[in-house]
Amino acid sequence: MITLTALKWVPPFAQGQVRDHRVRWVLKEVGWPYRVELIDTVVQQDAGYRLAQPFGQVPLMREDGRPTLFETGAIVLDVATRSGRLLPGTDAERAHAVCWLFAALNSVEPFLAQLAEVDFFMKDEADKARRRPGVIAMVDTRLGQLDVVLRDREYLAGDDFTIADLMMSSVMKVIGHTDLLDRHAAVKAHRDRCFARPAYREAIAEQRRDIAAHGPRDMKYASA
Ligand SMILES: N[C@@H](CCC(=O)N[C@@H](CS)C(=O)NCC(=O)O)C(=O)O
């Protein structure tokens, strides 16, 4: 049986965002059963957990007889490859889908994450006001470049939904608190097309249920 880790509780702005939704989503897409182990920061900092996930993050995916995997990109690629689903049929198309999987994580997510950092974690309002316009401009440029690609196709690689689409649409959640996608209709339509999938909706509902069953008091914090 596959086990993935997720956080017991996160503040409202992060609910429905925590990256374990990507693993729940891909597993639901391929129809593989799994269980979820909900953890707190004490577990995140535990030496045993760090052996499997050196950064103490979620999610990781454990499975009997297989190496424990971390990094959502690696996990969705592993599930797609082994299941023979969510990747195009030819080698060339598969390589293209993997390109876009990496692009979502390396060339898009870091830009969007900077905005989340400014909006949710910068405390000093003056610093925030100085930094935000530049970050918005960078995000807008990236989204504009992606919009050009998506104007004449429904999915990033081939004719069907692949893990590249799963990851790119998931990455868009990072700026879900803004209206920036309103300026990039093709990216927004692509995201909405992916989010209309039953597996996505079930994955998010499941994550929200797990979090709603807990509260800040369940999220024990290690002292270190
Ligand atoms: N690149 C990693 C990022 C994982 C990540 O950032 N996880 C966050 C939750 S979305 C986390 O565990 N944060 C808690 C922490 O870093 O202590 C992946 O895609 O798996």
PDB file of C-alpha atoms and ligand atoms in Angstrom:
ATOM      1  CA  MET A   1       0.000   0.000   0.000  1.00  0.00           C
ATOM      2  CA  ILE A   2       1.218   3.495  -0.817  1.00  0.00           C
ATOM      3  CA  THR A   3       1.496   5.971   2.058  1.00  0.00           C
ATOM      4  CA  LEU A   4       1.932   9.669   1.521  1.00  0.00           C
ATOM      5  CA  THR A   5       2.573  12.296   4.141  1.00  0.00           C
ATOM      6  CA  ALA A   6       0.613  15.504   4.571  1.00  0.00           C
ATOM      7  CA  LEU A   7       0.379  18.172   7.254  1.00  0.00           C
ATOM      8  CA  LYS A   8      -2.203  17.819  10.010  1.00  0.00           C
ATOM      9  CA  TRP A   9      -3.112  21.455   9.856  1.00  0.00           C
ATOM     10  CA  VAL A  10      -2.080  24.646   8.040  1.00  0.00           C
ATOM     11  CA  PRO A  11      -3.403  28.222   8.272  1.00  0.00           C
ATOM     12  CA  PRO A  12      -6.398  29.092   6.060  1.00  0.00           C
ATOM     13  CA  PHE A  13      -4.322  30.731   3.292  1.00  0.00           C
ATOM     14  CA  ALA A  14      -2.497  27.426   2.733  1.00  0.00           C
ATOM     15  CA  GLN A  15      -5.502  25.108   2.899  1.00  0.00           C
ATOM     16  CA  GLY A  16      -6.047  23.463  -0.484  1.00  0.00           C
ATOM     17  CA  GLN A  17      -2.501  24.524  -1.438  1.00  0.00           C
ATOM     18  CA  VAL A  18      -0.206  22.120   0.381  1.00  0.00           C
ATOM     19  CA  ARG A  19       1.740  20.160  -2.199  1.00  0.00           C
ATOM     20  CA  ASP A  20       0.509  16.745  -1.101  1.00  0.00           C
ATOM     21  CA  HIS A  21      -2.556  17.580  -3.241  1.00  0.00           C
ATOM     22  CA  ARG A  22      -0.370  16.832  -6.290  1.00  0.00           C
ATOM     23  CA  VAL A  23       0.278  13.292  -5.109  1.00  0.00           C
ATOM     24  CA  ARG A  24      -3.322  12.692  -4.057  1.00  0.00           C
ATOM     25  CA  TRP A  25      -4.342  14.019  -7.503  1.00  0.00           C
ATOM     26  CA  VAL A  26      -2.012  11.818  -9.551  1.00  0.00           C
ATOM     27  CA  LEU A  27      -2.886   8.726  -7.499  1.00  0.00           C
ATOM     28  CA  LYS A  28      -6.593   9.370  -7.980  1.00  0.00           C
ATOM     29  CA  GLU A  29      -6.050   9.917 -11.715  1.00  0.00           C
ATOM     30  CA  VAL A  30      -4.476   6.473 -12.066  1.00  0.00           C
ATOM     31  CA  GLY A  31      -6.794   4.831  -9.531  1.00  0.00           C
ATOM     32  CA  TRP A  32      -4.106   3.586  -7.140  1.00  0.00           C
ATOM     33  CA  PRO A  33      -5.201   3.233  -3.497  1.00  0.00           C
ATOM     34  CA  TYR A  34      -3.190   4.999  -0.826  1.00  0.00           C
ATOM     35  CA  ARG A  35      -3.320   6.045   2.781  1.00  0.00           C
ATOM     36  CA  VAL A  36      -2.346   9.418   4.180  1.00  0.00           C
ATOM     37  CA  GLU A  37      -0.152   9.864   7.240  1.00  0.00           C
ATOM     38  CA  LEU A  38      -0.830  13.282   8.746  1.00  0.00           C
ATOM     39  CA  ILE A  39       2.221  14.709  10.446  1.00  0.00           C
ATOM     40  CA  ASP A  40       3.174  17.720  12.560  1.00  0.00           C
ATOM     41  CA  THR A  41       6.417  19.651  12.864  1.00  0.00           C
ATOM     42  CA  VAL A  42       7.745  17.287  15.520  1.00  0.00           C
ATOM     43  CA  VAL A  43       7.690  14.526  12.906  1.00  0.00           C
ATOM     44  CA  GLN A  44       9.053  16.895  10.252  1.00  0.00           C
ATOM     45  CA  GLN A  45      12.112  17.442  12.406  1.00  0.00           C
ATOM     46  CA  ASP A  46      12.495  13.828  13.448  1.00  0.00           C
ATOM     47  CA  ALA A  47      15.779  12.252  12.347  1.00  0.00           C
ATOM     48  CA  GLY A  48      13.978   9.207  10.921  1.00  0.00           C
ATOM     49  CA  TYR A  49      11.693  11.378   8.812  1.00  0.00           C
ATOM     50  CA  ARG A  50      14.671  13.416   7.642  1.00  0.00           C
ATOM     51  CA  LEU A  51      16.383  10.261   6.433  1.00  0.00           C
ATOM     52  CA  ALA A  52      13.546   9.893   3.946  1.00  0.00           C
ATOM     53  CA  GLN A  53      12.859  13.618   3.386  1.00  0.00           C
ATOM     54  CA  PRO A  54      16.055  15.546   4.157  1.00  0.00           C
ATOM     55  CA  PHE A  55      14.230  18.894   4.165  1.00  0.00           C
ATOM     56  CA  GLY A  56      11.523  17.751   6.564  1.00  0.00           C
ATOM     57  CA  GLN A  57       8.811  18.634   4.072  1.00  0.00           C
ATOM     58  CA  VAL A  58       5.656  17.005   2.828  1.00  0.00           C
ATOM     59  CA  PRO A  59       4.783  15.084   0.837  1.00  0.00           C
ATOM     60  CA  LEU A  60       6.793  11.948   0.652  1.00  0.00           C
ATOM     61  CA  MET A  61       5.560   8.680  -0.791  1.00  0.00           C
ATOM     62  CA  ARG A  62       6.392   5.341   0.848  1.00  0.00           C
ATOM     63  CA  GLU A  63       5.672   1.992  -0.698  1.00  0.00           C
ATOM     64  CA  ASP A  64       6.769  -1.509   0.305  1.00  0.00           C
ATOM     65  CA  GLY A  65       9.702  -2.729  -1.747  1.00  0.00           C
ATOM     66  CA  ARG A  66      10.404   0.634  -3.343  1.00  0.00           C
ATOM     67  CA  PRO A  67      12.560   3.601  -2.419  1.00  0.00           C
ATOM     68  CA  THR A  68      10.741   6.305  -0.502  1.00  0.00           C
ATOM     69  CA  LEU A  69      10.328   9.257  -2.819  1.00  0.00           C
ATOM     70  CA  PHE A  70      10.117  12.966  -2.142  1.00  0.00           C
ATOM     71  CA  GLU A  71       9.718  15.970  -4.491  1.00  0.00           C
ATOM     72  CA  THR A  72       6.300  16.099  -6.086  1.00  0.00           C
ATOM     73  CA  GLY A  73       7.787  16.285  -9.586  1.00  0.00           C
ATOM     74  CA  ALA A  74       9.646  13.014  -9.062  1.00  0.00           C
ATOM     75  CA  ILE A  75       6.606  11.379  -7.481  1.00  0.00           C
ATOM     76  CA  VAL A  76       4.126  12.261 -10.234  1.00  0.00           C
ATOM     77  CA  LEU A  77       6.670  11.186 -12.863  1.00  0.00           C
ATOM     78  CA  ASP A  78       7.188   7.874 -11.063  1.00  0.00           C
ATOM     79  CA  VAL A  79       3.446   7.190 -10.807  1.00  0.00           C
ATOM     80  CA  ALA A  80       2.826   8.147 -14.442  1.00  0.00           C
ATOM     81  CA  THR A  81       5.726   6.062 -15.709  1.00  0.00           C
ATOM     82  CA  ARG A  82       4.805   2.955 -13.731  1.00  0.00           C
ATOM     83  CA  SER A  83       1.097   3.170 -14.426  1.00  0.00           C
ATOM     84  CA  GLY A  84       1.544   3.923 -18.112  1.00  0.00           C
ATOM     85  CA  ARG A  85      -0.943   6.780 -17.694  1.00  0.00           C
ATOM     86  CA  LEU A  86      -0.797  10.573 -17.922  1.00  0.00           C
ATOM     87  CA  LEU A  87       2.120  10.602 -20.365  1.00  0.00           C
ATOM     88  CA  PRO A  88       1.868  10.627 -24.161  1.00  0.00           C
ATOM     89  CA  GLY A  89       2.375   7.471 -26.173  1.00  0.00           C
ATOM     90  CA  THR A  90       5.576   8.179 -28.092  1.00  0.00           C
ATOM     91  CA  ASP A  91       9.086   8.684 -26.724  1.00  0.00           C
ATOM     92  CA  ALA A  92       9.325  12.099 -28.335  1.00  0.00           C
ATOM     93  CA  GLU A  93       6.035  13.284 -26.874  1.00  0.00           C
ATOM     94  CA  ARG A  94       6.924  11.848 -23.478  1.00  0.00           C
ATOM     95  CA  ALA A  95      10.194  13.775 -23.504  1.00  0.00           C
ATOM     96  CA  HIS A  96       8.252  16.911 -24.322  1.00  0.00           C
ATOM     97  CA  ALA A  97       5.837  16.306 -21.434  1.00  0.00           C
ATOM     98  CA  VAL A  98       8.779  15.843 -19.052  1.00  0.00           C
ATOM     99  CA  CYS A  99      10.222  19.158 -20.345  1.00  0.00           C
ATOM    100  CA  TRP A 100       7.020  20.877 -19.330  1.00  0.00           C
ATOM    101  CA  LEU A 101       6.926  19.101 -15.977  1.00  0.00           C
ATOM    102  CA  PHE A 102      10.361  20.572 -15.223  1.00  0.00           C
ATOM    103  CA  ALA A 103       9.373  23.938 -16.676  1.00  0.00           C
ATOM    104  CA  ALA A 104       6.427  24.150 -14.286  1.00  0.00           C
ATOM    105  CA  LEU A 105       8.697  23.471 -11.309  1.00  0.00           C
ATOM    106  CA  ASN A 106      11.873  25.278 -12.375  1.00  0.00           C
ATOM    107  CA  SER A 107      10.821  28.109 -14.662  1.00  0.00           C
ATOM    108  CA  VAL A 108       7.384  29.071 -13.394  1.00  0.00           C
ATOM    109  CA  GLU A 109       6.854  28.047  -9.758  1.00  0.00           C
ATOM    110  CA  PRO A 110       9.880  29.939  -8.352  1.00  0.00           C
ATOM    111  CA  PHE A 111       8.593  33.235  -9.786  1.00  0.00           C
ATOM    112  CA  LEU A 112       5.106  32.682  -8.429  1.00  0.00           C
ATOM    113  CA  ALA A 113       6.481  31.565  -5.078  1.00  0.00           C
ATOM    114  CA  GLN A 114       8.243  34.910  -4.691  1.00  0.00           C
ATOM    115  CA  LEU A 115       4.882  36.638  -4.796  1.00  0.00           C
ATOM    116  CA  ALA A 116       3.434  34.308  -2.175  1.00  0.00           C
ATOM    117  CA  GLU A 117       6.501  35.002  -0.056  1.00  0.00           C
ATOM    118  CA  VAL A 118       5.901  38.760  -0.296  1.00  0.00           C
ATOM    119  CA  ASP A 119       2.143  38.544   0.277  1.00  0.00           C
ATOM    120  CA  PHE A 120       2.044  36.007   3.078  1.00  0.00           C
ATOM    121  CA  PHE A 121       5.378  36.161   4.834  1.00  0.00           C
ATOM    122  CA  MET A 122       6.858  39.681   4.540  1.00  0.00           C
ATOM    123  CA  LYS A 123       6.030  41.457   7.745  1.00  0.00           C
ATOM    124  CA  ASP A 124       7.367  44.957   7.091  1.00  0.00           C
ATOM    125  CA  GLU A 125       4.724  46.849   5.061  1.00  0.00           C
ATOM    126  CA  ALA A 126       7.235  49.337   3.627  1.00  0.00           C
ATOM    127  CA  ASP A 127       9.522  46.534   2.417  1.00  0.00           C
ATOM    128  CA  LYS A 128       6.520  44.759   0.998  1.00  0.00           C
ATOM    129  CA  ALA A 129       5.345  47.850  -0.915  1.00  0.00           C
ATOM    130  CA  ARG A 130       8.841  48.292  -2.364  1.00  0.00           C
ATOM    131  CA  ARG A 131       9.274  44.675  -3.408  1.00  0.00           C
ATOM    132  CA  ARG A 132       5.805  43.734  -4.690  1.00  0.00           C
ATOM    133  CA  PRO A 133       5.686  45.683  -8.013  1.00  0.00           C
ATOM    134  CA  GLY A 134       8.931  44.129  -9.267  1.00  0.00           C
ATOM    135  CA  VAL A 135       7.786  40.647  -8.318  1.00  0.00           C
ATOM    136  CA  ILE A 136       4.397  41.196  -9.990  1.00  0.00           C
ATOM    137  CA  ALA A 137       6.171  42.326 -13.167  1.00  0.00           C
ATOM    138  CA  MET A 138       8.286  39.150 -13.237  1.00  0.00           C
ATOM    139  CA  VAL A 139       5.258  36.920 -12.646  1.00  0.00           C
ATOM    140  CA  ASP A 140       3.324  38.754 -15.335  1.00  0.00           C
ATOM    141  CA  THR A 141       6.133  38.261 -17.846  1.00  0.00           C
ATOM    142  CA  ARG A 142       6.308  34.523 -17.162  1.00  0.00           C
ATOM    143  CA  LEU A 143       2.548  34.115 -17.387  1.00  0.00           C
ATOM    144  CA  GLY A 144       2.518  36.077 -20.650  1.00  0.00           C
ATOM    145  CA  GLN A 145       5.152  33.753 -22.117  1.00  0.00           C
ATOM    146  CA  LEU A 146       3.166  30.705 -21.041  1.00  0.00           C
ATOM    147  CA  ASP A 147      -0.025  32.241 -22.388  1.00  0.00           C
ATOM    148  CA  VAL A 148       1.494  32.402 -25.880  1.00  0.00           C
ATOM    149  CA  VAL A 149       2.165  28.651 -25.718  1.00  0.00           C
ATOM    150  CA  LEU A 150      -1.315  27.759 -24.510  1.00  0.00           C
ATOM    151  CA  ARG A 151      -3.241  29.955 -26.946  1.00  0.00           C
ATOM    152  CA  ASP A 152      -3.422  27.289 -29.615  1.00  0.00           C
ATOM    153  CA  ARG A 153      -3.510  24.098 -27.563  1.00  0.00           C
ATOM    154  CA  GLU A 154      -5.524  22.610 -24.770  1.00  0.00           C
ATOM    155  CA  TYR A 155      -2.681  20.731 -23.123  1.00  0.00           C
ATOM    156  CA  LEU A 156       1.052  21.334 -22.877  1.00  0.00           C
ATOM    157  CA  ALA A 157       2.292  18.125 -24.515  1.00  0.00           C
ATOM    158  CA  GLY A 158       0.202  16.177 -26.982  1.00  0.00           C
ATOM    159  CA  ASP A 159      -3.556  16.088 -27.262  1.00  0.00           C
ATOM    160  CA  ASP A 160      -4.388  14.861 -23.788  1.00  0.00           C
ATOM    161  CA  PHE A 161      -3.953  15.807 -20.161  1.00  0.00           C
ATOM    162  CA  THR A 162      -0.549  14.726 -18.817  1.00  0.00           C
ATOM    163  CA  ILE A 163       1.451  15.174 -15.620  1.00  0.00           C
ATOM    164  CA  ALA A 164       2.842  18.352 -17.226  1.00  0.00           C
ATOM    165  CA  ASP A 165      -0.647  19.848 -17.108  1.00  0.00           C
ATOM    166  CA  LEU A 166      -1.199  18.542 -13.596  1.00  0.00           C
ATOM    167  CA  MET A 167       1.950  20.279 -12.411  1.00  0.00           C
ATOM    168  CA  MET A 168       1.530  23.537 -14.331  1.00  0.00           C
ATOM    169  CA  SER A 169      -2.037  23.998 -13.133  1.00  0.00           C
ATOM    170  CA  SER A 170      -1.065  23.093  -9.582  1.00  0.00           C
ATOM    171  CA  VAL A 171       1.697  25.692  -9.691  1.00  0.00           C
ATOM    172  CA  MET A 172      -0.929  28.330 -10.522  1.00  0.00           C
ATOM    173  CA  LYS A 173      -2.436  27.777  -7.082  1.00  0.00           C
ATOM    174  CA  VAL A 174       0.487  29.708  -5.627  1.00  0.00           C
ATOM    175  CA  ILE A 175      -1.039  32.939  -7.007  1.00  0.00           C
ATOM    176  CA  GLY A 176      -4.633  31.866  -6.399  1.00  0.00           C
ATOM    177  CA  HIS A 177      -5.075  34.779  -3.980  1.00  0.00           C
ATOM    178  CA  THR A 178      -4.503  37.315  -6.803  1.00  0.00           C
ATOM    179  CA  ASP A 179      -6.301  38.239 -10.024  1.00  0.00           C
ATOM    180  CA  LEU A 180      -3.135  37.969 -12.113  1.00  0.00           C
ATOM    181  CA  LEU A 181      -4.485  35.174 -14.291  1.00  0.00           C
ATOM    182  CA  ASP A 182      -7.268  37.469 -15.522  1.00  0.00           C
ATOM    183  CA  ARG A 183      -4.677  39.033 -17.831  1.00  0.00           C
ATOM    184  CA  HIS A 184      -3.678  35.639 -19.260  1.00  0.00           C
ATOM    185  CA  ALA A 185      -6.819  34.006 -20.569  1.00  0.00           C
ATOM    186  CA  ALA A 186      -5.177  30.928 -22.085  1.00  0.00           C
ATOM    187  CA  VAL A 187      -3.304  30.075 -18.881  1.00  0.00           C
ATOM    188  CA  LYS A 188      -6.456  30.598 -16.873  1.00  0.00           C
ATOM    189  CA  ALA A 189      -8.502  28.406 -19.228  1.00  0.00           C
ATOM    190  CA  HIS A 190      -5.831  25.695 -19.047  1.00  0.00           C
ATOM    191  CA  ARG A 191      -5.839  25.813 -15.253  1.00  0.00           C
ATOM    192  CA  ASP A 192      -9.632  25.672 -15.124  1.00  0.00           C
ATOM    193  CA  ARG A 193      -9.704  22.757 -17.604  1.00  0.00           C
ATOM    194  CA  CYS A 194      -7.306  20.812 -15.369  1.00  0.00           C
ATOM    195  CA  PHE A 195      -9.113  21.759 -12.164  1.00  0.00           C
ATOM    196  CA  ALA A 196     -12.423  20.539 -13.612  1.00  0.00           C
ATOM    197  CA  ARG A 197     -11.092  16.983 -13.492  1.00  0.00           C
ATOM    198  CA  PRO A 198     -12.839  14.821 -10.879  1.00  0.00           C
ATOM    199  CA  ALA A 199      -9.508  13.535  -9.539  1.00  0.00           C
ATOM    200  CA  TYR A 200      -8.361  17.083  -8.793  1.00  0.00           C
ATOM    201  CA  ARG A 201     -11.598  18.009  -7.086  1.00  0.00           C
ATOM    202  CA  GLU A 202     -11.534  14.872  -4.951  1.00  0.00           C
ATOM    203  CA  ALA A 203      -7.876  15.422  -4.037  1.00  0.00           C
ATOM    204  CA  ILE A 204      -8.500  18.961  -2.840  1.00  0.00           C
ATOM    205  CA  ALA A 205     -11.685  18.024  -0.979  1.00  0.00           C
ATOM    206  CA  GLU A 206      -9.787  15.218   0.751  1.00  0.00           C
ATOM    207  CA  GLN A 207      -6.923  17.515   1.772  1.00  0.00           C
ATOM    208  CA  ARG A 208      -9.406  20.077   3.102  1.00  0.00           C
ATOM    209  CA  ARG A 209     -11.240  17.355   5.071  1.00  0.00           C
ATOM    210  CA  ASP A 210      -7.999  16.158   6.660  1.00  0.00           C
ATOM    211  CA  ILE A 211      -7.082  19.696   7.666  1.00  0.00           C
ATOM    212  CA  ALA A 212     -10.581  20.522   8.899  1.00  0.00           C
ATOM    213  CA  ALA A 213     -10.437  17.504  11.204  1.00  0.00           C
ATOM    214  CA  HIS A 214      -7.502  19.148  13.000  1.00  0.00           C
ATOM    215  CA  GLY A 215      -6.623  22.529  14.391  1.00  0.00           C
ATOM    216  CA  PRO A 216      -3.546  24.565  15.306  1.00  0.00           C
ATOM    217  CA  ARG A 217      -3.339  22.699  18.613  1.00  0.00           C
ATOM    218  CA  ASP A 218      -2.807  19.395  16.778  1.00  0.00           C
ATOM    219  CA  MET A 219       0.176  20.876  14.950  1.00  0.00           C
ATOM    220  CA  LYS A 220       2.806  20.314  17.598  1.00  0.00           C
ATOM    221  CA  TYR A 221       5.877  22.437  17.062  1.00  0.00           C
ATOM    222  CA  ALA A 222       9.311  21.138  17.867  1.00  0.00           C
ATOM    223  CA  SER A 223      11.401  23.468  19.982  1.00  0.00           C
ATOM    224  CA  ALA A 224      14.531  23.293  17.821  1.00  0.00           C
TER     225      ALA A 224
HETATM  226  N1  LIG B   1       9.903  20.961  -3.932  1.00  0.00           N
HETATM  227  C1  LIG B   1       9.117  20.274  -2.937  1.00  0.00           C
HETATM  228  C2  LIG B   1       8.475  21.308  -2.057  1.00  0.00           C
HETATM  229  C3  LIG B   1       7.744  20.680  -0.882  1.00  0.00           C
HETATM  230  C4  LIG B   1       7.202  21.754   0.034  1.00  0.00           C
HETATM  231  O1  LIG B   1       7.497  22.950  -0.111  1.00  0.00           O
HETATM  232  N2  LIG B   1       6.414  21.327   1.005  1.00  0.00           N
HETATM  233  C5  LIG B   1       5.863  22.270   1.951  1.00  0.00           C
HETATM  234  C6  LIG B   1       4.349  22.188   1.964  1.00  0.00           C
HETATM  235  S1  LIG B   1       3.664  22.725   0.460  1.00  0.00           S
HETATM  236  C7  LIG B   1       6.331  21.935   3.336  1.00  0.00           C
HETATM  237  O2  LIG B   1       6.450  20.792   3.707  1.00  0.00           O
HETATM  238  N3  LIG B   1       6.573  22.979   4.110  1.00  0.00           N
HETATM  239  C8  LIG B   1       6.940  22.836   5.470  1.00  0.00           C
HETATM  240  C9  LIG B   1       8.390  23.096   5.688  1.00  0.00           C
HETATM  241  O3  LIG B   1       9.120  23.394   4.722  1.00  0.00           O
HETATM  242  O4  LIG B   1       8.787  23.026   6.851  1.00  0.00           O
HETATM  243  C10 LIG B   1       8.078  19.371  -3.605  1.00  0.00           C
HETATM  244  O5  LIG B   1       7.609  19.709  -4.695  1.00  0.00           O
HETATM  245  O6  LIG B   1       7.764  18.311  -3.042  1.00  0.00           O
END
